[in-house]
Short mmCIF file of N, CA and C in Angstrom, two decimals:
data_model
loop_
_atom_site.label_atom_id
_atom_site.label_comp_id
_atom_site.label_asym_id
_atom_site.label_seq_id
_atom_site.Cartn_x
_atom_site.Cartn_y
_atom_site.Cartn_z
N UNK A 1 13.07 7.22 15.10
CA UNK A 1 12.83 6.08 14.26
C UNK A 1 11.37 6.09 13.82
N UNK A 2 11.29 5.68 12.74
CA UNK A 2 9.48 5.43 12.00
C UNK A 2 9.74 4.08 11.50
N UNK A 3 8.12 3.49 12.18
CA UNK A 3 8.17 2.02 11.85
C UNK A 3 6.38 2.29 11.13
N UNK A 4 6.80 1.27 10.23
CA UNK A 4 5.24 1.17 9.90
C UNK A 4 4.75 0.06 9.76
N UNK A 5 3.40 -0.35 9.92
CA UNK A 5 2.95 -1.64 10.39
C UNK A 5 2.02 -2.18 9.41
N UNK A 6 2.10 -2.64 8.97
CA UNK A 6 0.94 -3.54 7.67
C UNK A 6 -0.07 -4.60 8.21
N UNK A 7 -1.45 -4.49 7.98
CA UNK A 7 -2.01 -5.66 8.05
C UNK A 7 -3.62 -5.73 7.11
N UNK A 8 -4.05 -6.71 7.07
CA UNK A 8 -5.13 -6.80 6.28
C UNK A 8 -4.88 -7.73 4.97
N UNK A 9 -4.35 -8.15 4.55
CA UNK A 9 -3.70 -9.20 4.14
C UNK A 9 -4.16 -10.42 4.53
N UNK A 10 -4.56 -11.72 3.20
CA UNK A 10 -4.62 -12.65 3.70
C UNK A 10 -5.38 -13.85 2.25
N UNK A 11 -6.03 -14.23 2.31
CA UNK A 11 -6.95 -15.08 1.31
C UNK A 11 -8.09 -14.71 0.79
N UNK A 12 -8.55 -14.63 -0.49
CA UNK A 12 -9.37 -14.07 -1.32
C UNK A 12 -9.51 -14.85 -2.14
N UNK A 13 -11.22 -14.86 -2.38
CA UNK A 13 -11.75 -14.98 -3.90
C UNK A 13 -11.16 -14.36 -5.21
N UNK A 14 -11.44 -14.71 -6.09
CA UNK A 14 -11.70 -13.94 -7.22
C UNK A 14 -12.65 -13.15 -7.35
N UNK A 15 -12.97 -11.83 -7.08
CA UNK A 15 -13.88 -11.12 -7.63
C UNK A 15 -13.94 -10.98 -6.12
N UNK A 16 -13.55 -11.26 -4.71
CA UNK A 16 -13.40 -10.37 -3.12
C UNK A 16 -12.73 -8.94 -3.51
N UNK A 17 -13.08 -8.37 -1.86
CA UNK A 17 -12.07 -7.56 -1.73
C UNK A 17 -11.28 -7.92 -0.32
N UNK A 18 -10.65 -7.14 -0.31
CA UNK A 18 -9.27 -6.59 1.01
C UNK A 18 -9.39 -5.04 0.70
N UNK A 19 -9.00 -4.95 2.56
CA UNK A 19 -8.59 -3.56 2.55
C UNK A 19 -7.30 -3.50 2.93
N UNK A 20 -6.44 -3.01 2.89
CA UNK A 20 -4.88 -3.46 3.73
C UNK A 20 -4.66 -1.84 4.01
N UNK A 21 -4.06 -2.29 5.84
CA UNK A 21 -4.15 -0.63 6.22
C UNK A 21 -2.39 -0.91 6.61
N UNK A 22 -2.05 0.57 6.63
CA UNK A 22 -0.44 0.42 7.27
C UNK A 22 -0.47 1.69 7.65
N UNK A 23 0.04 2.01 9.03
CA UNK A 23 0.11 2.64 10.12
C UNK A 23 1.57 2.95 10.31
N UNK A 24 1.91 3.98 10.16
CA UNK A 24 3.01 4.73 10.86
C UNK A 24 3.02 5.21 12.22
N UNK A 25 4.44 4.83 12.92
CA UNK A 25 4.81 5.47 14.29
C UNK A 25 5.98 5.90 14.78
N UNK A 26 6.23 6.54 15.35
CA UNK A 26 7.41 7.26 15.65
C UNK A 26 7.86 8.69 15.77
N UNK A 27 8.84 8.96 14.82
CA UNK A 27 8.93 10.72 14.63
C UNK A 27 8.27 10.90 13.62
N UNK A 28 6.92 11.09 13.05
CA UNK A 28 6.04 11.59 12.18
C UNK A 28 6.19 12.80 12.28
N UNK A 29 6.37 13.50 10.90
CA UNK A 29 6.12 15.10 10.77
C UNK A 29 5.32 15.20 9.65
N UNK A 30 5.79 16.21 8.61
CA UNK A 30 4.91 16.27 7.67
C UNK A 30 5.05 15.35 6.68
N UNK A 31 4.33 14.30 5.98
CA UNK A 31 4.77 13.23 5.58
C UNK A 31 4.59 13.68 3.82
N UNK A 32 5.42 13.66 3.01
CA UNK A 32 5.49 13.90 1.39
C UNK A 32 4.78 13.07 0.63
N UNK A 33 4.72 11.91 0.71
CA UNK A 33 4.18 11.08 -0.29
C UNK A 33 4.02 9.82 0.32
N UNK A 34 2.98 8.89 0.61
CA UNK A 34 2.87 7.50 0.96
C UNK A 34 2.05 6.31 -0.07
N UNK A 35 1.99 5.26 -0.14
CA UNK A 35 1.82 4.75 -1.04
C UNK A 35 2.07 3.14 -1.10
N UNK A 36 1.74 2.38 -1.96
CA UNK A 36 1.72 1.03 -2.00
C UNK A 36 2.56 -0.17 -2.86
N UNK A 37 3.70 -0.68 -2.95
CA UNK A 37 3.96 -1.32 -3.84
C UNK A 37 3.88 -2.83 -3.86
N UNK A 38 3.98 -3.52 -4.64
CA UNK A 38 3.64 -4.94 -4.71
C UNK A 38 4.41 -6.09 -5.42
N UNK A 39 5.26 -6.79 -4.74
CA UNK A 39 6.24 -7.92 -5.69
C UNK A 39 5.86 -9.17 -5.30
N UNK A 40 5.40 -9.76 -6.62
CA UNK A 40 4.81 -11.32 -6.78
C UNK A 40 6.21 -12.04 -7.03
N UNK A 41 5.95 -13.47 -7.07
CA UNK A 41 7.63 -14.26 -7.27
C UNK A 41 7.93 -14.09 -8.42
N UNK A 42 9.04 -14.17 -9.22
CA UNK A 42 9.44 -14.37 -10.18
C UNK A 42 8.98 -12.42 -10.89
N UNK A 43 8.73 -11.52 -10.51
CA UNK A 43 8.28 -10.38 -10.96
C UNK A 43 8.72 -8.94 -10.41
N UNK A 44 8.92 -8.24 -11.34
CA UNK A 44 9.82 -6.77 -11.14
C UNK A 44 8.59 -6.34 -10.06
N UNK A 45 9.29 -5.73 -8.86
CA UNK A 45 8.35 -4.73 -7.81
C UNK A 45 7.22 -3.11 -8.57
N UNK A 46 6.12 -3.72 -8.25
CA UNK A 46 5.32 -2.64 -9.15
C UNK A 46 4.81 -1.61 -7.88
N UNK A 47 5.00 -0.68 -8.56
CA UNK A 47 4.22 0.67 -7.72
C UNK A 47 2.85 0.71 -7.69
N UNK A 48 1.82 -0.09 -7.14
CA UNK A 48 0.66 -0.10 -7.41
C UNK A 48 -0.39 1.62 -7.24
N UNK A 49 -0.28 2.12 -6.27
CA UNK A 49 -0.36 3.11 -5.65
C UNK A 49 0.24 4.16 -5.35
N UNK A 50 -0.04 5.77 -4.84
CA UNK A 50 0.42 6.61 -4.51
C UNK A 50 -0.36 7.59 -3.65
N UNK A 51 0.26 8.14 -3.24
CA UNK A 51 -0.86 9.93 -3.04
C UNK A 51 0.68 11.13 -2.22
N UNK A 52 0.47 12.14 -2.94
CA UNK A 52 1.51 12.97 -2.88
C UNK A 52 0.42 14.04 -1.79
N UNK A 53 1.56 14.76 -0.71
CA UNK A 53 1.06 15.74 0.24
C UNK A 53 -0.18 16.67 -0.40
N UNK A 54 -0.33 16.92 -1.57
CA UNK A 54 -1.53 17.89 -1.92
C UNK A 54 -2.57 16.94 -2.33
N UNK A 55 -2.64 15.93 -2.07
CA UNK A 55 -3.98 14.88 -2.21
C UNK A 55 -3.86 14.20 -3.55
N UNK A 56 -3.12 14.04 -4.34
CA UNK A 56 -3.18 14.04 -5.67
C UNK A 56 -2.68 12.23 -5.99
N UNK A 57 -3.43 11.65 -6.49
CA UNK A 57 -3.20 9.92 -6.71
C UNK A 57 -2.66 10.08 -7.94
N UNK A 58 -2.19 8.55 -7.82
CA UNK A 58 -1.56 7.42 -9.56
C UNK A 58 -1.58 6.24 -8.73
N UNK A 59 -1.70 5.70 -10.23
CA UNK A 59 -2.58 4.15 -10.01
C UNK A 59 -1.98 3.57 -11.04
N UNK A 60 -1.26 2.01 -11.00
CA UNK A 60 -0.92 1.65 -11.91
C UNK A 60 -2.31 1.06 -12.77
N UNK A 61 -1.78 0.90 -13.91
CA UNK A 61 -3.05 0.65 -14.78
C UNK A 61 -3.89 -0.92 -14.65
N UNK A 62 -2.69 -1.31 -14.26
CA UNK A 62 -3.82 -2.35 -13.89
C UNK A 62 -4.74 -2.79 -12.53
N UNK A 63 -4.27 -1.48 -11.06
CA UNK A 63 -5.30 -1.07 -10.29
C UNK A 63 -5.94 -0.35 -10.66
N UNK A 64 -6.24 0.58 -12.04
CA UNK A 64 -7.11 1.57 -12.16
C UNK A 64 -8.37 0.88 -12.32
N UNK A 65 -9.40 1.64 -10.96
CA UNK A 65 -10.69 1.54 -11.21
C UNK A 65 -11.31 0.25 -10.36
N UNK A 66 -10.35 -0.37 -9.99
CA UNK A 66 -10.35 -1.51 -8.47
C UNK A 66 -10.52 -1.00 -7.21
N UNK A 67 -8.49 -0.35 -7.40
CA UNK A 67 -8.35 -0.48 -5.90
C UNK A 67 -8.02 1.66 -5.60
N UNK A 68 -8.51 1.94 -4.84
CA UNK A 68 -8.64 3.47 -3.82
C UNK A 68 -7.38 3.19 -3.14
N UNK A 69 -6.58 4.42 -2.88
CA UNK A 69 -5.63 4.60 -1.83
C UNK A 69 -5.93 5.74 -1.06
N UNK A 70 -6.42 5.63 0.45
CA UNK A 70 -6.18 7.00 1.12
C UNK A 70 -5.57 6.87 2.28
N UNK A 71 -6.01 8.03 2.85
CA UNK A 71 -5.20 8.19 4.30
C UNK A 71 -6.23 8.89 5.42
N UNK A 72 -5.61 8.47 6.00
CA UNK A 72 -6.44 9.20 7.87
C UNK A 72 -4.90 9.55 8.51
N UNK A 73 -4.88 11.15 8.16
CA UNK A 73 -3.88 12.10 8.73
C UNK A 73 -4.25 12.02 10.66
N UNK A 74 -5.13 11.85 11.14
CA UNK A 74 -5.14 11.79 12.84
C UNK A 74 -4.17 10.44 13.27
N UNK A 75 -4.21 9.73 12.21
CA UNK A 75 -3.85 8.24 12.64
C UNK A 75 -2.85 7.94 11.86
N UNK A 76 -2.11 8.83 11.42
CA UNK A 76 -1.02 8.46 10.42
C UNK A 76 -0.80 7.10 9.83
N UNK A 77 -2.24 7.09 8.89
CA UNK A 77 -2.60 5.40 8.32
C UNK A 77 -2.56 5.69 6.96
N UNK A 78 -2.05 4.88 6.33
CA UNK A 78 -2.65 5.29 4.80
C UNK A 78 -3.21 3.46 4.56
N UNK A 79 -4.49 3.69 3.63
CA UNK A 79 -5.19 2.19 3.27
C UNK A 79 -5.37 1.88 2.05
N UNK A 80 -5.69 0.78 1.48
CA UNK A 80 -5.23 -0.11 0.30
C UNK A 80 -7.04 -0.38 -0.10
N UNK A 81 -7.85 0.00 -0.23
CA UNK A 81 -8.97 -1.02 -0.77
C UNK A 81 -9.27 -1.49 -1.91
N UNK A 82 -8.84 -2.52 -2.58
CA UNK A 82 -8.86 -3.80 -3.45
C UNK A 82 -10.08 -4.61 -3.84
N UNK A 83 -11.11 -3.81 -4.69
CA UNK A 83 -12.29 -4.60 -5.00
C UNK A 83 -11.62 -5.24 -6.44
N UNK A 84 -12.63 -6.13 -6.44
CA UNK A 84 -13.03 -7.49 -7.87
C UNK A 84 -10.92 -7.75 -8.02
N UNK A 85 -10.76 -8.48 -7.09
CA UNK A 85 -9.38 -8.52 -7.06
C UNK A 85 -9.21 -10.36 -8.28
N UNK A 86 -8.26 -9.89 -8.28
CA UNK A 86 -7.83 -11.16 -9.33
C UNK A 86 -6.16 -12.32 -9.49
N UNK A 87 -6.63 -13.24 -9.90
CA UNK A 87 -4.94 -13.90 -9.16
C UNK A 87 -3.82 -13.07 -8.93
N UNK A 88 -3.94 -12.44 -10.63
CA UNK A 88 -2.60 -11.78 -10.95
C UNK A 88 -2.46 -10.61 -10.03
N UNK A 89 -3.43 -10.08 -8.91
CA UNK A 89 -3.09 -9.11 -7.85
C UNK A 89 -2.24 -10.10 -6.76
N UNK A 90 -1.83 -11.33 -6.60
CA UNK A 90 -1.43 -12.14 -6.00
C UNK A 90 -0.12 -11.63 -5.69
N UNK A 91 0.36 -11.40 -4.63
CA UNK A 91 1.72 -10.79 -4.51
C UNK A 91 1.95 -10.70 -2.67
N UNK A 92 3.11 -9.86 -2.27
CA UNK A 92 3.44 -9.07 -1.46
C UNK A 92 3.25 -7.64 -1.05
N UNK A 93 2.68 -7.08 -0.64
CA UNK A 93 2.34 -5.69 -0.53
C UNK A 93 2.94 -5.05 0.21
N UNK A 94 3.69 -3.91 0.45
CA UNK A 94 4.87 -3.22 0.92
C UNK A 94 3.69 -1.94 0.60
N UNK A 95 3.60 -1.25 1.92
CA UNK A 95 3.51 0.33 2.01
C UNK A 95 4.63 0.92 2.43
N UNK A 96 4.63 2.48 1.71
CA UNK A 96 5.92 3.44 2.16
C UNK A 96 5.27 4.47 2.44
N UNK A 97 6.05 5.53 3.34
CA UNK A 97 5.99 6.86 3.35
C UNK A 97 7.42 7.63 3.29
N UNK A 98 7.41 8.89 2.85
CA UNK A 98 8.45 9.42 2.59
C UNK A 98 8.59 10.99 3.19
N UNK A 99 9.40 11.31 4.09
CA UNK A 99 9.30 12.61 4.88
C UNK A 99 10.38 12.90 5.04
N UNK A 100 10.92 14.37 4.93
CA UNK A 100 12.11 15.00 5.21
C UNK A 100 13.44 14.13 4.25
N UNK A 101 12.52 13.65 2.97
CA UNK A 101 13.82 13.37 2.22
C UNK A 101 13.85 11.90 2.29
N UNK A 102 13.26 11.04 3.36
CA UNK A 102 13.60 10.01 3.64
C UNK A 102 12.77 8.87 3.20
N UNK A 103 13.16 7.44 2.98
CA UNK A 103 11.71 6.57 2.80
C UNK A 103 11.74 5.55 3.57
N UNK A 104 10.34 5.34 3.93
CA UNK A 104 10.61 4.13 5.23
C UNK A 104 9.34 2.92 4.46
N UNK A 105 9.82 1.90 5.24
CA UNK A 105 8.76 0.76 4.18
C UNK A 105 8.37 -0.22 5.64
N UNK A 106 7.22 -0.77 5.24
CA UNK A 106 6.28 -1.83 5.87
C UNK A 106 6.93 -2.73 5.56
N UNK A 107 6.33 -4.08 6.64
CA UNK A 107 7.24 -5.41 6.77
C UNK A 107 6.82 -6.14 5.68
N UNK A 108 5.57 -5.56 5.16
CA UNK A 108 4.83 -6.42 4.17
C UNK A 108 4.12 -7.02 4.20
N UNK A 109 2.75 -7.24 3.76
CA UNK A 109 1.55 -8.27 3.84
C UNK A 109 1.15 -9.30 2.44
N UNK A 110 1.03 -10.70 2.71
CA UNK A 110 0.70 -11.43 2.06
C UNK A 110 -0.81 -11.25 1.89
N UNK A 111 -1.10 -11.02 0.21
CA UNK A 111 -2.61 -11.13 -0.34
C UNK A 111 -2.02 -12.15 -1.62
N UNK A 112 -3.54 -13.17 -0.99
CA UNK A 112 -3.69 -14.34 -2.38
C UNK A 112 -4.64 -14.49 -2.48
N UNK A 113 -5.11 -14.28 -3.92
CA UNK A 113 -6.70 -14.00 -4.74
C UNK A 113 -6.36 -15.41 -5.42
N UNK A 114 -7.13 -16.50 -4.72
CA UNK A 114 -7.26 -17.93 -5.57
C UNK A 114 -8.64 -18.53 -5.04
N UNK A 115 -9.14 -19.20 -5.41
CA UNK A 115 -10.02 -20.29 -5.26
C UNK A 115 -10.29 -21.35 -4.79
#
């Protein structure tokens, strides 16, 4: 079984950041692709993030140039950092990873960029 754990999540300024980390555990092997998605109410689930096994990112366009996605392979973590964040980043945040074909998802963390 692989569980992965989300946290960092929580209340923000306009123009804060967050970092939101999510941690995998279990049968970890070589992991294909991990990454970040995000569903606000009333709104289609957006792929905010990515990074594929050869290091290689995508960013939806409206994180480009905000928010970084990486990873710490010792700690099978991948992290979210979210500068000059803004309402409309207001959502649910779901990390995944995907290995041997398979995809596993985080419980999810609440981030709200209000005032």
């Amino acid at each position: 079984q692989v569980q992965l754990v989300e946290s960092g999540g929580g209340l923000v300024q306009p123009g804060g950041s967050l970092r939101l980390s999510c941690a995998a555990s279990g049968r970890i092997f070589s992991i294909n692709a991990m990454g970040w998605y995000r569903q606000a109410p009333g709104k289609q689930r957006e792929l905010v993030a990515s990074l594929n096994s050869g290091g290689g990112t995508d960013y939806a366009d409206s994180a480009k140039g905000r928010f970084t996605i990486s990873r710490d392979n010792a700690k099978n973590t991948v992290y979210l950092q979210m500068n000059s964040l803004k309402p409309e980043d207001t959502a649910v945040y779901y990390c995944y990873i995907s290995q041997l074909g398979r995809t596993y998802w985080g419980q999810g963390t609440q981030v709200t960029v209000s005032s």
